[in-house]
XYZ file of C-alpha atoms in Angstrom:
584
model
C -62.612 7.237 -39.111
C -63.401 4.137 -36.557
C -60.850 2.420 -38.532
C -58.213 5.061 -37.751
C -59.175 4.806 -33.997
C -58.763 0.857 -34.035
C -55.499 1.179 -35.917
C -54.350 3.519 -33.187
C -55.272 1.719 -30.544
C -53.659 -1.505 -31.604
C -50.543 0.437 -32.251
C -50.797 1.821 -28.933
C -51.019 -1.714 -27.321
C -48.272 -2.951 -29.540
C -45.785 -0.147 -28.476
C -46.891 -0.571 -24.852
C -46.467 -4.406 -25.504
C -42.786 -3.844 -26.827
C -42.030 -1.458 -23.988
C -43.167 -3.906 -21.294
C -41.173 -6.531 -23.165
C -37.879 -4.339 -23.155
C -38.457 -3.569 -19.195
C -38.707 -7.200 -18.346
C -35.576 -7.804 -20.694
C -33.877 -5.210 -19.021
C -34.571 -6.188 -15.473
C -34.174 -10.487 -16.617
C -31.383 -10.229 -18.720
C -29.410 -7.035 -19.100
C -29.357 -5.290 -15.760
C -29.990 -8.260 -13.074
C -27.006 -7.013 -11.175
C -27.030 -3.055 -11.764
C -30.846 -2.021 -12.013
C -31.338 1.772 -12.485
C -29.296 4.688 -11.702
C -29.060 3.372 -7.807
C -27.273 0.063 -9.543
C -29.481 -2.047 -7.246
C -28.607 -6.035 -7.746
C -31.730 -7.685 -8.581
C -30.728 -11.163 -8.123
C -29.297 -10.715 -4.648
C -32.606 -8.851 -3.656
C -34.509 -11.717 -4.647
C -32.471 -14.554 -3.119
C -32.743 -12.261 -0.036
C -36.343 -12.437 -0.361
C -37.080 -16.001 -0.471
C -34.044 -17.321 1.693
C -33.186 -16.988 5.128
C -29.449 -16.827 5.918
C -26.610 -16.405 8.681
C -23.606 -14.932 7.908
C -20.504 -16.855 9.231
C -18.083 -14.416 7.677
C -18.645 -11.071 5.662
C -15.372 -11.755 3.772
C -13.552 -8.786 4.370
C -9.698 -9.535 4.780
C -8.169 -9.297 7.902
C -6.041 -6.820 9.907
C -3.458 -8.225 12.089
C -0.762 -7.136 14.111
C 3.216 -7.647 13.958
C 2.768 -11.059 15.529
C -0.388 -12.176 13.528
C -3.022 -11.597 16.202
C -6.023 -9.970 14.625
C -6.683 -6.382 15.700
C -10.490 -6.093 14.316
C -12.094 -9.384 14.838
C -12.360 -12.501 16.991
C -13.216 -16.088 16.053
C -15.288 -18.336 18.068
C -16.550 -21.671 17.881
C -20.337 -21.758 18.230
C -23.440 -23.899 17.829
C -26.029 -22.586 15.171
C -29.378 -23.724 14.923
C -32.263 -23.066 12.243
C -35.883 -22.310 13.209
C -37.665 -25.314 11.107
C -35.968 -27.700 13.983
C -38.715 -27.111 16.119
C -41.272 -28.371 13.726
C -39.184 -31.618 12.756
C -37.905 -34.591 14.814
C -33.970 -34.456 15.591
C -31.591 -35.753 18.098
C -31.924 -32.935 20.305
C -30.425 -34.874 23.244
C -27.379 -35.775 21.695
C -26.667 -32.409 21.031
C -27.492 -31.190 24.767
C -25.305 -34.051 25.780
C -22.132 -32.750 23.771
C -22.459 -29.104 24.691
C -23.540 -30.021 28.571
C -26.821 -27.977 28.703
C -30.371 -29.516 29.658
C -32.571 -30.720 26.838
C -35.208 -28.172 27.432
C -32.473 -25.207 27.131
C -32.417 -25.859 23.347
C -35.848 -26.267 23.212
C -36.776 -23.132 24.347
C -34.249 -21.745 22.502
C -35.572 -22.564 19.339
C -39.560 -21.763 20.415
C -39.422 -18.283 19.190
C -36.689 -18.584 16.978
C -37.986 -16.984 13.353
C -34.241 -16.811 11.916
C -30.947 -19.010 12.569
C -29.536 -18.343 15.620
C -26.187 -18.701 17.300
C -26.990 -20.736 20.729
C -26.330 -18.117 23.489
C -27.585 -15.308 21.180
C -25.791 -12.452 23.332
C -23.151 -14.616 24.900
C -22.634 -17.607 22.547
C -21.618 -20.735 23.985
C -17.854 -21.546 22.707
C -17.285 -24.999 21.709
C -14.092 -26.962 21.788
C -12.813 -28.822 18.318
C -13.544 -31.933 19.890
C -17.168 -30.831 20.689
C -17.473 -29.219 16.931
C -16.643 -32.352 15.601
C -19.154 -34.582 17.374
C -21.895 -32.329 16.520
C -21.180 -32.322 12.931
C -20.592 -36.155 12.890
C -24.198 -36.542 13.557
C -25.162 -34.618 10.198
C -28.288 -33.347 11.339
C -29.714 -30.798 8.917
C -30.346 -27.608 10.498
C -27.388 -28.208 13.116
C -24.128 -27.072 12.800
C -20.853 -26.395 14.915
C -18.748 -23.496 12.887
C -15.919 -21.053 13.803
C -17.690 -17.782 13.413
C -15.787 -14.178 13.372
C -17.131 -11.230 15.356
C -15.669 -7.903 15.682
C -14.064 -6.604 18.741
C -16.074 -4.538 20.834
C -12.500 -3.037 22.076
C -10.411 -2.392 19.157
C -7.052 -1.099 19.349
C -5.307 1.806 17.417
C -8.977 2.901 16.427
C -7.784 5.870 14.098
C -4.632 3.900 12.748
C -6.841 1.395 11.801
C -9.792 3.242 10.656
C -13.207 3.118 10.056
C -15.442 0.881 7.743
C -18.679 1.472 6.679
C -21.559 0.694 4.043
C -21.689 3.317 1.088
C -23.037 2.440 -1.891
C -21.954 5.683 -4.087
C -18.228 5.545 -2.864
C -18.623 1.574 -3.646
C -19.624 2.091 -7.299
C -16.977 4.683 -7.721
C -14.084 3.071 -6.235
C -14.981 -0.367 -7.941
C -17.191 -0.209 -10.769
C -16.055 -3.548 -12.148
C -17.909 -4.963 -8.679
C -21.305 -3.257 -8.914
C -23.014 -6.744 -7.510
C -21.512 -6.135 -4.037
C -23.103 -3.031 -3.294
C -24.057 -3.943 0.242
C -20.217 -4.677 1.046
C -18.513 -2.676 3.700
C -15.471 -0.594 2.294
C -13.005 1.405 4.266
C -13.273 5.055 5.048
C -10.279 5.643 7.337
C -6.939 4.441 8.244
C -5.477 1.291 7.007
C -9.045 0.032 6.320
C -9.289 2.867 3.528
C -5.893 2.954 2.219
C -5.899 -1.102 1.886
C -9.475 -1.446 0.985
C -8.680 -2.781 -2.352
C -6.846 -5.884 -0.975
C -9.553 -6.180 2.052
C -12.676 -5.947 0.043
C -14.678 -9.079 0.532
C -15.062 -11.416 -2.522
C -17.844 -13.392 -1.097
C -19.302 -14.010 2.435
C -19.742 -17.030 3.737
C -23.091 -18.210 5.014
C -25.334 -20.700 5.934
C -28.593 -20.486 3.610
C -32.072 -22.140 2.983
C -35.119 -21.385 1.164
C -38.312 -20.587 2.492
C -41.890 -20.095 1.744
C -44.141 -16.497 2.176
C -44.667 -17.514 6.073
C -40.864 -18.664 6.623
C -41.462 -22.424 6.183
C -39.062 -24.546 4.209
C -39.389 -24.203 0.648
C -37.656 -27.453 -0.515
C -37.390 -29.416 2.427
C -34.827 -28.710 5.430
C -31.643 -28.642 3.121
C -29.429 -26.124 4.365
C -26.557 -24.823 2.364
C -23.118 -23.652 3.255
C -21.861 -20.995 0.582
C -18.286 -19.975 0.563
C -15.390 -18.578 -1.524
C -13.919 -21.291 -3.744
C -10.454 -19.436 -3.936
C -8.757 -20.707 -0.663
C -6.237 -17.913 -0.950
C -8.647 -15.285 -0.140
C -9.517 -12.941 1.852
C -6.419 -11.632 2.044
C -4.485 -10.420 5.527
C -3.144 -7.146 6.040
C -0.202 -7.505 8.524
C 0.467 -4.040 9.921
C 3.689 -2.953 11.933
C 1.841 -2.399 15.163
C 2.470 -4.415 18.376
C -0.525 -5.416 20.032
C 0.582 -6.096 23.214
C 2.451 -2.658 23.451
C -0.376 -0.843 21.730
C -2.848 -2.064 24.510
C -0.523 -1.056 27.276
C -0.176 2.403 25.786
C -3.806 2.821 25.441
C -4.352 1.776 29.038
C -1.776 4.510 30.148
C -2.918 7.319 28.508
C -6.606 6.223 29.921
C -4.999 6.223 33.149
C -3.423 9.588 32.864
C -6.552 10.946 31.870
C -5.439 12.498 28.043
C -8.646 13.755 26.862
C -6.879 15.237 23.530
C -3.647 14.163 22.194
C -1.889 10.947 22.367
C 1.336 8.774 21.699
C 3.255 7.229 19.000
C 6.416 4.705 19.035
C 8.690 3.904 16.115
C 11.125 1.199 15.791
C 14.571 3.010 15.279
C 16.201 0.721 12.957
C 12.843 -0.516 10.378
C 10.825 3.035 10.656
C 7.868 1.112 11.558
C 5.004 2.296 13.244
C 4.934 -0.149 16.554
C 1.981 2.013 18.459
C -0.208 4.582 17.657
C -2.797 5.881 20.334
C -4.948 9.283 19.671
C -7.259 10.632 22.233
C -10.208 11.357 22.066
C -11.401 7.508 21.116
C -13.977 6.967 18.382
C -17.541 7.021 19.279
C -18.693 4.061 17.769
C -22.455 5.104 17.448
C -21.366 8.234 15.473
C -17.706 8.282 14.548
C -17.566 11.641 12.530
C -19.620 13.739 15.290
C -16.820 14.601 17.311
C -12.578 14.730 17.018
C -12.562 10.874 17.806
C -12.186 9.879 14.076
C -9.123 12.328 13.924
C -5.745 10.733 14.367
C -3.717 13.294 15.966
C -0.601 11.467 15.214
C -0.771 12.517 11.577
C -2.180 15.819 12.323
C 0.072 19.046 12.072
C 0.231 20.936 16.158
C 2.132 23.282 17.457
C 5.327 21.893 18.946
C 6.999 24.463 21.043
C 10.465 23.873 21.805
C 10.738 20.462 20.687
C 11.474 22.611 17.828
C 14.727 23.947 19.059
C 16.236 20.257 18.052
C 15.963 21.857 14.297
C 17.897 25.235 15.022
C 20.497 23.367 17.181
C 21.238 21.126 14.078
C 21.509 23.867 11.608
C 23.821 25.761 14.145
C 25.958 23.002 14.565
C 26.410 21.976 11.016
C 26.794 25.330 9.945
C 29.422 26.411 12.539
C 27.033 29.462 14.000
C 28.112 28.220 17.388
C 30.446 26.358 19.853
C 30.151 25.162 23.363
C 32.122 28.391 24.179
C 29.828 30.916 23.262
C 27.633 32.264 26.063
C 24.074 33.339 25.712
C 22.163 35.951 27.982
C 19.665 33.447 29.337
C 18.462 36.107 31.857
C 16.225 37.580 28.883
C 13.233 36.610 26.784
C 13.463 36.468 23.079
C 12.761 40.266 22.777
C 15.821 40.958 25.093
C 13.195 41.492 28.209
C 13.771 40.270 31.984
C 12.945 36.281 31.766
C 10.594 34.884 34.025
C 12.876 31.993 33.973
C 16.095 33.461 34.445
C 19.208 30.951 33.696
C 22.187 33.593 33.686
C 24.659 33.230 30.734
C 25.014 29.716 29.484
C 26.323 27.603 26.545
C 24.621 25.952 24.074
C 24.742 22.593 25.603
C 23.256 23.853 28.640
C 20.542 26.174 26.671
C 19.466 23.175 24.927
C 19.129 21.191 28.433
C 17.436 24.095 30.129
C 15.572 25.323 27.223
C 16.463 28.651 27.152
C 14.215 30.481 24.461
C 16.792 33.522 24.165
C 19.189 31.311 22.623
C 17.627 29.631 19.915
C 15.850 32.814 19.120
C 19.403 34.932 18.559
C 20.799 31.725 16.582
C 17.873 31.572 14.299
C 17.846 35.217 13.603
C 21.714 34.915 12.580
C 21.305 31.966 10.189
C 18.231 33.519 8.692
C 20.145 36.535 8.125
C 22.411 34.487 6.251
C 20.173 32.161 4.714
C 16.548 32.858 4.588
C 15.728 29.068 4.034
C 17.984 27.042 6.776
C 15.643 26.451 9.192
C 13.003 24.725 6.508
C 16.224 23.145 5.099
C 17.428 21.535 8.451
C 13.454 20.310 9.300
C 13.440 18.332 6.302
C 17.115 16.679 6.903
C 15.859 15.577 10.205
C 12.687 13.928 8.746
C 10.510 16.523 10.495
C 8.776 17.766 7.574
C 7.700 16.355 4.013
C 5.777 12.904 3.284
C 7.166 10.546 5.470
C 5.027 7.346 4.322
C 6.601 4.552 2.767
C 5.676 5.141 -1.117
C 6.384 3.159 -4.097
C 4.801 1.515 -7.294
C 2.349 -1.243 -6.156
C 0.197 -2.991 -8.775
C -1.567 -0.141 -10.629
C -0.494 2.467 -8.265
C 2.166 4.609 -9.220
C 2.947 6.340 -5.744
C 1.021 4.015 -3.416
C 1.632 5.343 0.344
C 0.671 3.399 3.928
C -1.106 6.688 5.226
C -1.955 10.332 4.771
C -0.449 12.520 7.340
C 0.160 16.524 7.309
C 3.570 17.540 5.623
C 4.008 20.152 8.260
C 5.369 24.132 7.753
C 7.843 26.268 9.473
C 6.763 29.802 7.786
C 3.372 30.575 6.377
C 4.936 33.095 4.015
C 8.405 34.590 2.937
C 7.598 37.804 4.477
C 7.659 36.373 7.959
C 11.234 35.601 7.003
C 12.265 39.408 7.118
C 10.652 40.287 10.566
C 12.984 39.145 13.297
C 10.247 38.760 16.033
C 8.559 36.259 13.842
C 12.030 34.387 13.363
C 12.333 34.272 17.368
C 8.828 33.013 18.066
C 9.561 30.243 15.086
C 12.854 29.343 16.654
C 10.815 28.411 20.194
C 8.295 26.401 17.689
C 5.639 28.942 17.949
C 4.127 31.488 15.401
C 3.375 29.405 12.418
C 5.352 26.375 13.060
C 3.046 23.271 12.509
C 4.326 19.513 12.840
C 2.756 15.980 13.177
C 3.929 13.738 16.215
C 4.369 11.320 13.796
C 7.293 13.664 12.107
C 8.642 14.448 15.496
C 8.968 10.805 16.454
C 11.057 10.487 13.009
C 13.103 13.471 14.030
C 14.127 11.522 17.228
C 14.745 8.057 15.164
C 16.639 9.784 12.678
C 19.263 11.268 15.351
C 19.154 8.119 17.228
C 20.145 6.172 13.687
C 23.237 8.831 13.218
C 21.361 11.079 10.535
C 19.767 8.132 8.363
C 16.419 8.771 7.348
C 13.808 6.333 6.752
C 10.238 6.265 5.503
C 7.784 5.359 7.939
C 6.016 1.938 7.512
C 2.454 1.246 8.776
C 2.350 -2.275 7.042
C 4.903 -4.845 7.004
C 3.228 -7.172 3.986
C -0.378 -8.324 2.520
C -0.914 -12.119 3.058
C -2.878 -14.778 1.477
C -5.302 -16.237 3.612
C -3.121 -19.451 4.215
C -0.326 -17.270 5.710
C 1.763 -17.111 2.566
C 2.968 -13.317 1.606
C 1.181 -11.752 -1.383
C 3.950 -8.885 -1.190
C 6.029 -7.482 1.412
C 7.221 -3.756 2.152
C 10.980 -3.439 2.316
C 12.594 -0.981 4.499
C 13.215 2.171 2.594
C 15.591 5.309 2.815
C 14.026 8.553 2.549
C 15.024 10.554 -0.019
C 16.648 14.406 0.535
C 19.755 15.640 2.361
C 20.424 14.606 5.847
C 22.312 15.716 8.744
C 26.104 14.768 9.265
C 27.077 12.040 11.780
C 28.785 14.261 13.666
C 25.539 16.641 13.884
C 23.723 13.845 14.853
C 26.192 12.753 17.569
C 26.125 16.539 19.356
C 22.235 16.241 19.193
C 22.613 12.834 20.598
C 24.353 14.791 23.522
C 22.455 17.591 24.088
C 19.094 15.032 24.214
C 20.733 13.134 27.043
C 21.699 16.207 28.889
C 17.965 16.930 29.170
C 17.259 14.122 30.711
C 20.542 13.394 32.808
C 22.215 17.151 32.927
C 22.300 19.389 35.827
C 19.978 21.825 34.445
C 17.870 19.434 32.379
C 13.868 20.037 32.281
C 13.176 16.310 31.832
C 14.984 15.029 35.075
C 11.788 13.248 36.002
C 12.644 10.369 33.463
C 15.909 9.684 34.703
C 14.562 6.945 36.794
C 12.807 5.231 33.561
C 13.740 1.299 33.323
C 15.566 2.196 30.235
C 18.057 5.456 29.747
C 16.184 8.001 27.975
C 17.105 10.924 25.673
C 14.851 13.569 24.449
C 13.527 16.909 24.329
C 10.877 18.929 26.434
C 8.283 21.400 24.896
C 5.233 23.577 25.742
C 3.520 25.420 23.331
C 0.987 28.007 23.671
C -2.312 27.098 21.638
C -4.772 29.697 22.856
C -6.684 31.638 25.651
C -10.092 30.979 27.293
C -11.884 32.913 30.382
C -12.263 30.893 33.664
C -14.224 32.910 36.506
C -13.831 36.100 34.600
C -10.115 35.185 34.467
C -8.068 34.655 31.039
C -6.170 31.737 31.011
C -3.872 29.984 28.652
C -4.128 26.677 26.819
C -1.082 24.400 26.091
C 0.185 21.691 23.995
C 2.818 19.749 26.537
C 5.507 17.668 24.660
C 8.272 15.030 25.314
C 9.736 13.283 22.772
C 12.790 11.114 22.745
C 14.321 7.652 22.117
C 15.632 4.776 24.142
C 17.678 2.842 25.354
C 20.394 5.586 24.872
C 23.117 3.284 24.281
C 21.400 0.851 21.861
C 18.526 2.783 20.501
C 15.627 0.864 19.698
C 12.672 2.951 20.122
C 11.809 6.714 19.297
C 8.378 7.855 21.398
C 6.684 11.030 21.139
C 3.824 11.871 23.735
C 1.554 15.407 23.389
C -1.123 16.479 25.885
C -3.117 18.811 23.806
C -4.909 22.216 25.077
C -3.994 21.683 28.714
C -3.510 24.459 31.356
C -0.226 25.055 33.304
C -0.667 23.104 35.775
C -2.143 20.022 34.537
C -1.934 17.173 32.219
C 1.912 16.753 32.856
C 3.775 14.378 29.941
C 6.754 12.945 31.823
C 4.386 10.449 34.019
C 3.121 9.412 30.723
C 6.446 8.774 28.626
C 7.496 7.102 32.171
C 5.160 5.032 32.124
C 5.253 3.792 28.638
C 9.113 3.582 28.714
C 8.841 1.145 31.776
C 5.816 -0.942 30.616
C 7.861 -1.848 27.279
C 11.008 -2.583 29.427
C 8.625 -5.278 31.554
C 7.007 -6.352 28.141
C 10.519 -7.087 26.816
C 12.011 -8.385 30.068
């Protein structure tokens, strides 16, 4: 009996020994970079425990504008000091003399330092190239003059560029072969997310030295600089954004007190997004707590009378109308007296004055002949569908620059059989939903004479030395398009809106560059104020300029405003004039 107990005890100890040995092998040999279900990087954590380090560059790729200017970070030449300097003799006088500060200032900065510091801390002193070279020539361990990257506090095109953050689970799912980088930041929205695979850091650049339990140097004062060995990385994503125009547009929307809405500018020749502003701004402390993270330029909205452009295109091309025909614009879409009587006028003046009755009548006539005609012409104008540049790229079979809503005209087929529904659809109400991006694209399509282009958000991806890894060429958007004649007539009508006798946008006649475009006012809901029911509106203006030699298509929208507030003409005018000034 006693012998059995001893054998059992020895056997248990042996089993325990093998279990512990297996666990140690798992920790030390097999799962050093992805331990447990949480994929903990044991090597990385152990290094962190016995080192002090200062990150110079996280290693994530850079997002730049079309001129190569950084949109997310800036670089500054700074002086870096390690805390062990306060316990050793070093040439503090020479360093202080080079940067032009008293010796005691450097000494006092180090006095309470427990980690590597950037001299000046909250407002680092910026060094010249000459100062950097002179400091580094001294070859003092623990003293470095380096170029360090800092995130911009005021970022341009926040929703367009997108957000980054740490998310271990998403990182592991997205990059299962890069488990060791679990603490790296990944793209969550916008360009940061779409191009994350090219922006993800390979390895950060940092200064590092080993310390003991109380923070003292473990192997002397030998500080090492660790950086990626590959000179071609990290990659740069070169967007189509023009930083100067973007900055001006953001200033203008701020000045005009746009709380919800935005503006988007397209390059007509290339189909590139030149500037994109969405309000409200991103709440940096809590980006997903409100609508700040939403890019309203990619979001389906009620367009109002901007949509009459589609009805006009279909009516002209299918010969439902000519300029001899008159419409009863003293009546609303239901045949009742109009709040804004305009008399009997033709299609040209109806478009300029935005007569609802004209387009309701035309839409009913056309849908009776062809139920799908409105949807067909919305697509022909590039107002609906997937507008993003797309194509095969590396292991992606259908890579896209962005994800935007595709728009809709009718909610279901039954609505096309109801004349009231069709009438409301014709004036951009009921179930019509389109994105500001698509509205700008429609204007660009008309300005180009009917040619449809895919929209680009990125021009190219570049290596760190500036050479191109790959570039995105101009791309034709598939599908049917309007005829050159229809495009020409639409150009004339859009011009009349601003420059005609009955045009609704005469306020833009004084713009520095000649504008053509269309107004839109859409009812979005009601609210009570002082026991009175009031209407909320989306106010739009979309157009292109200069009229004789079109270069830009621009859309502005002010969302959920009341009738006598939030006008969009001053905003559109300011943007056109700012662009004219920048390009003068």
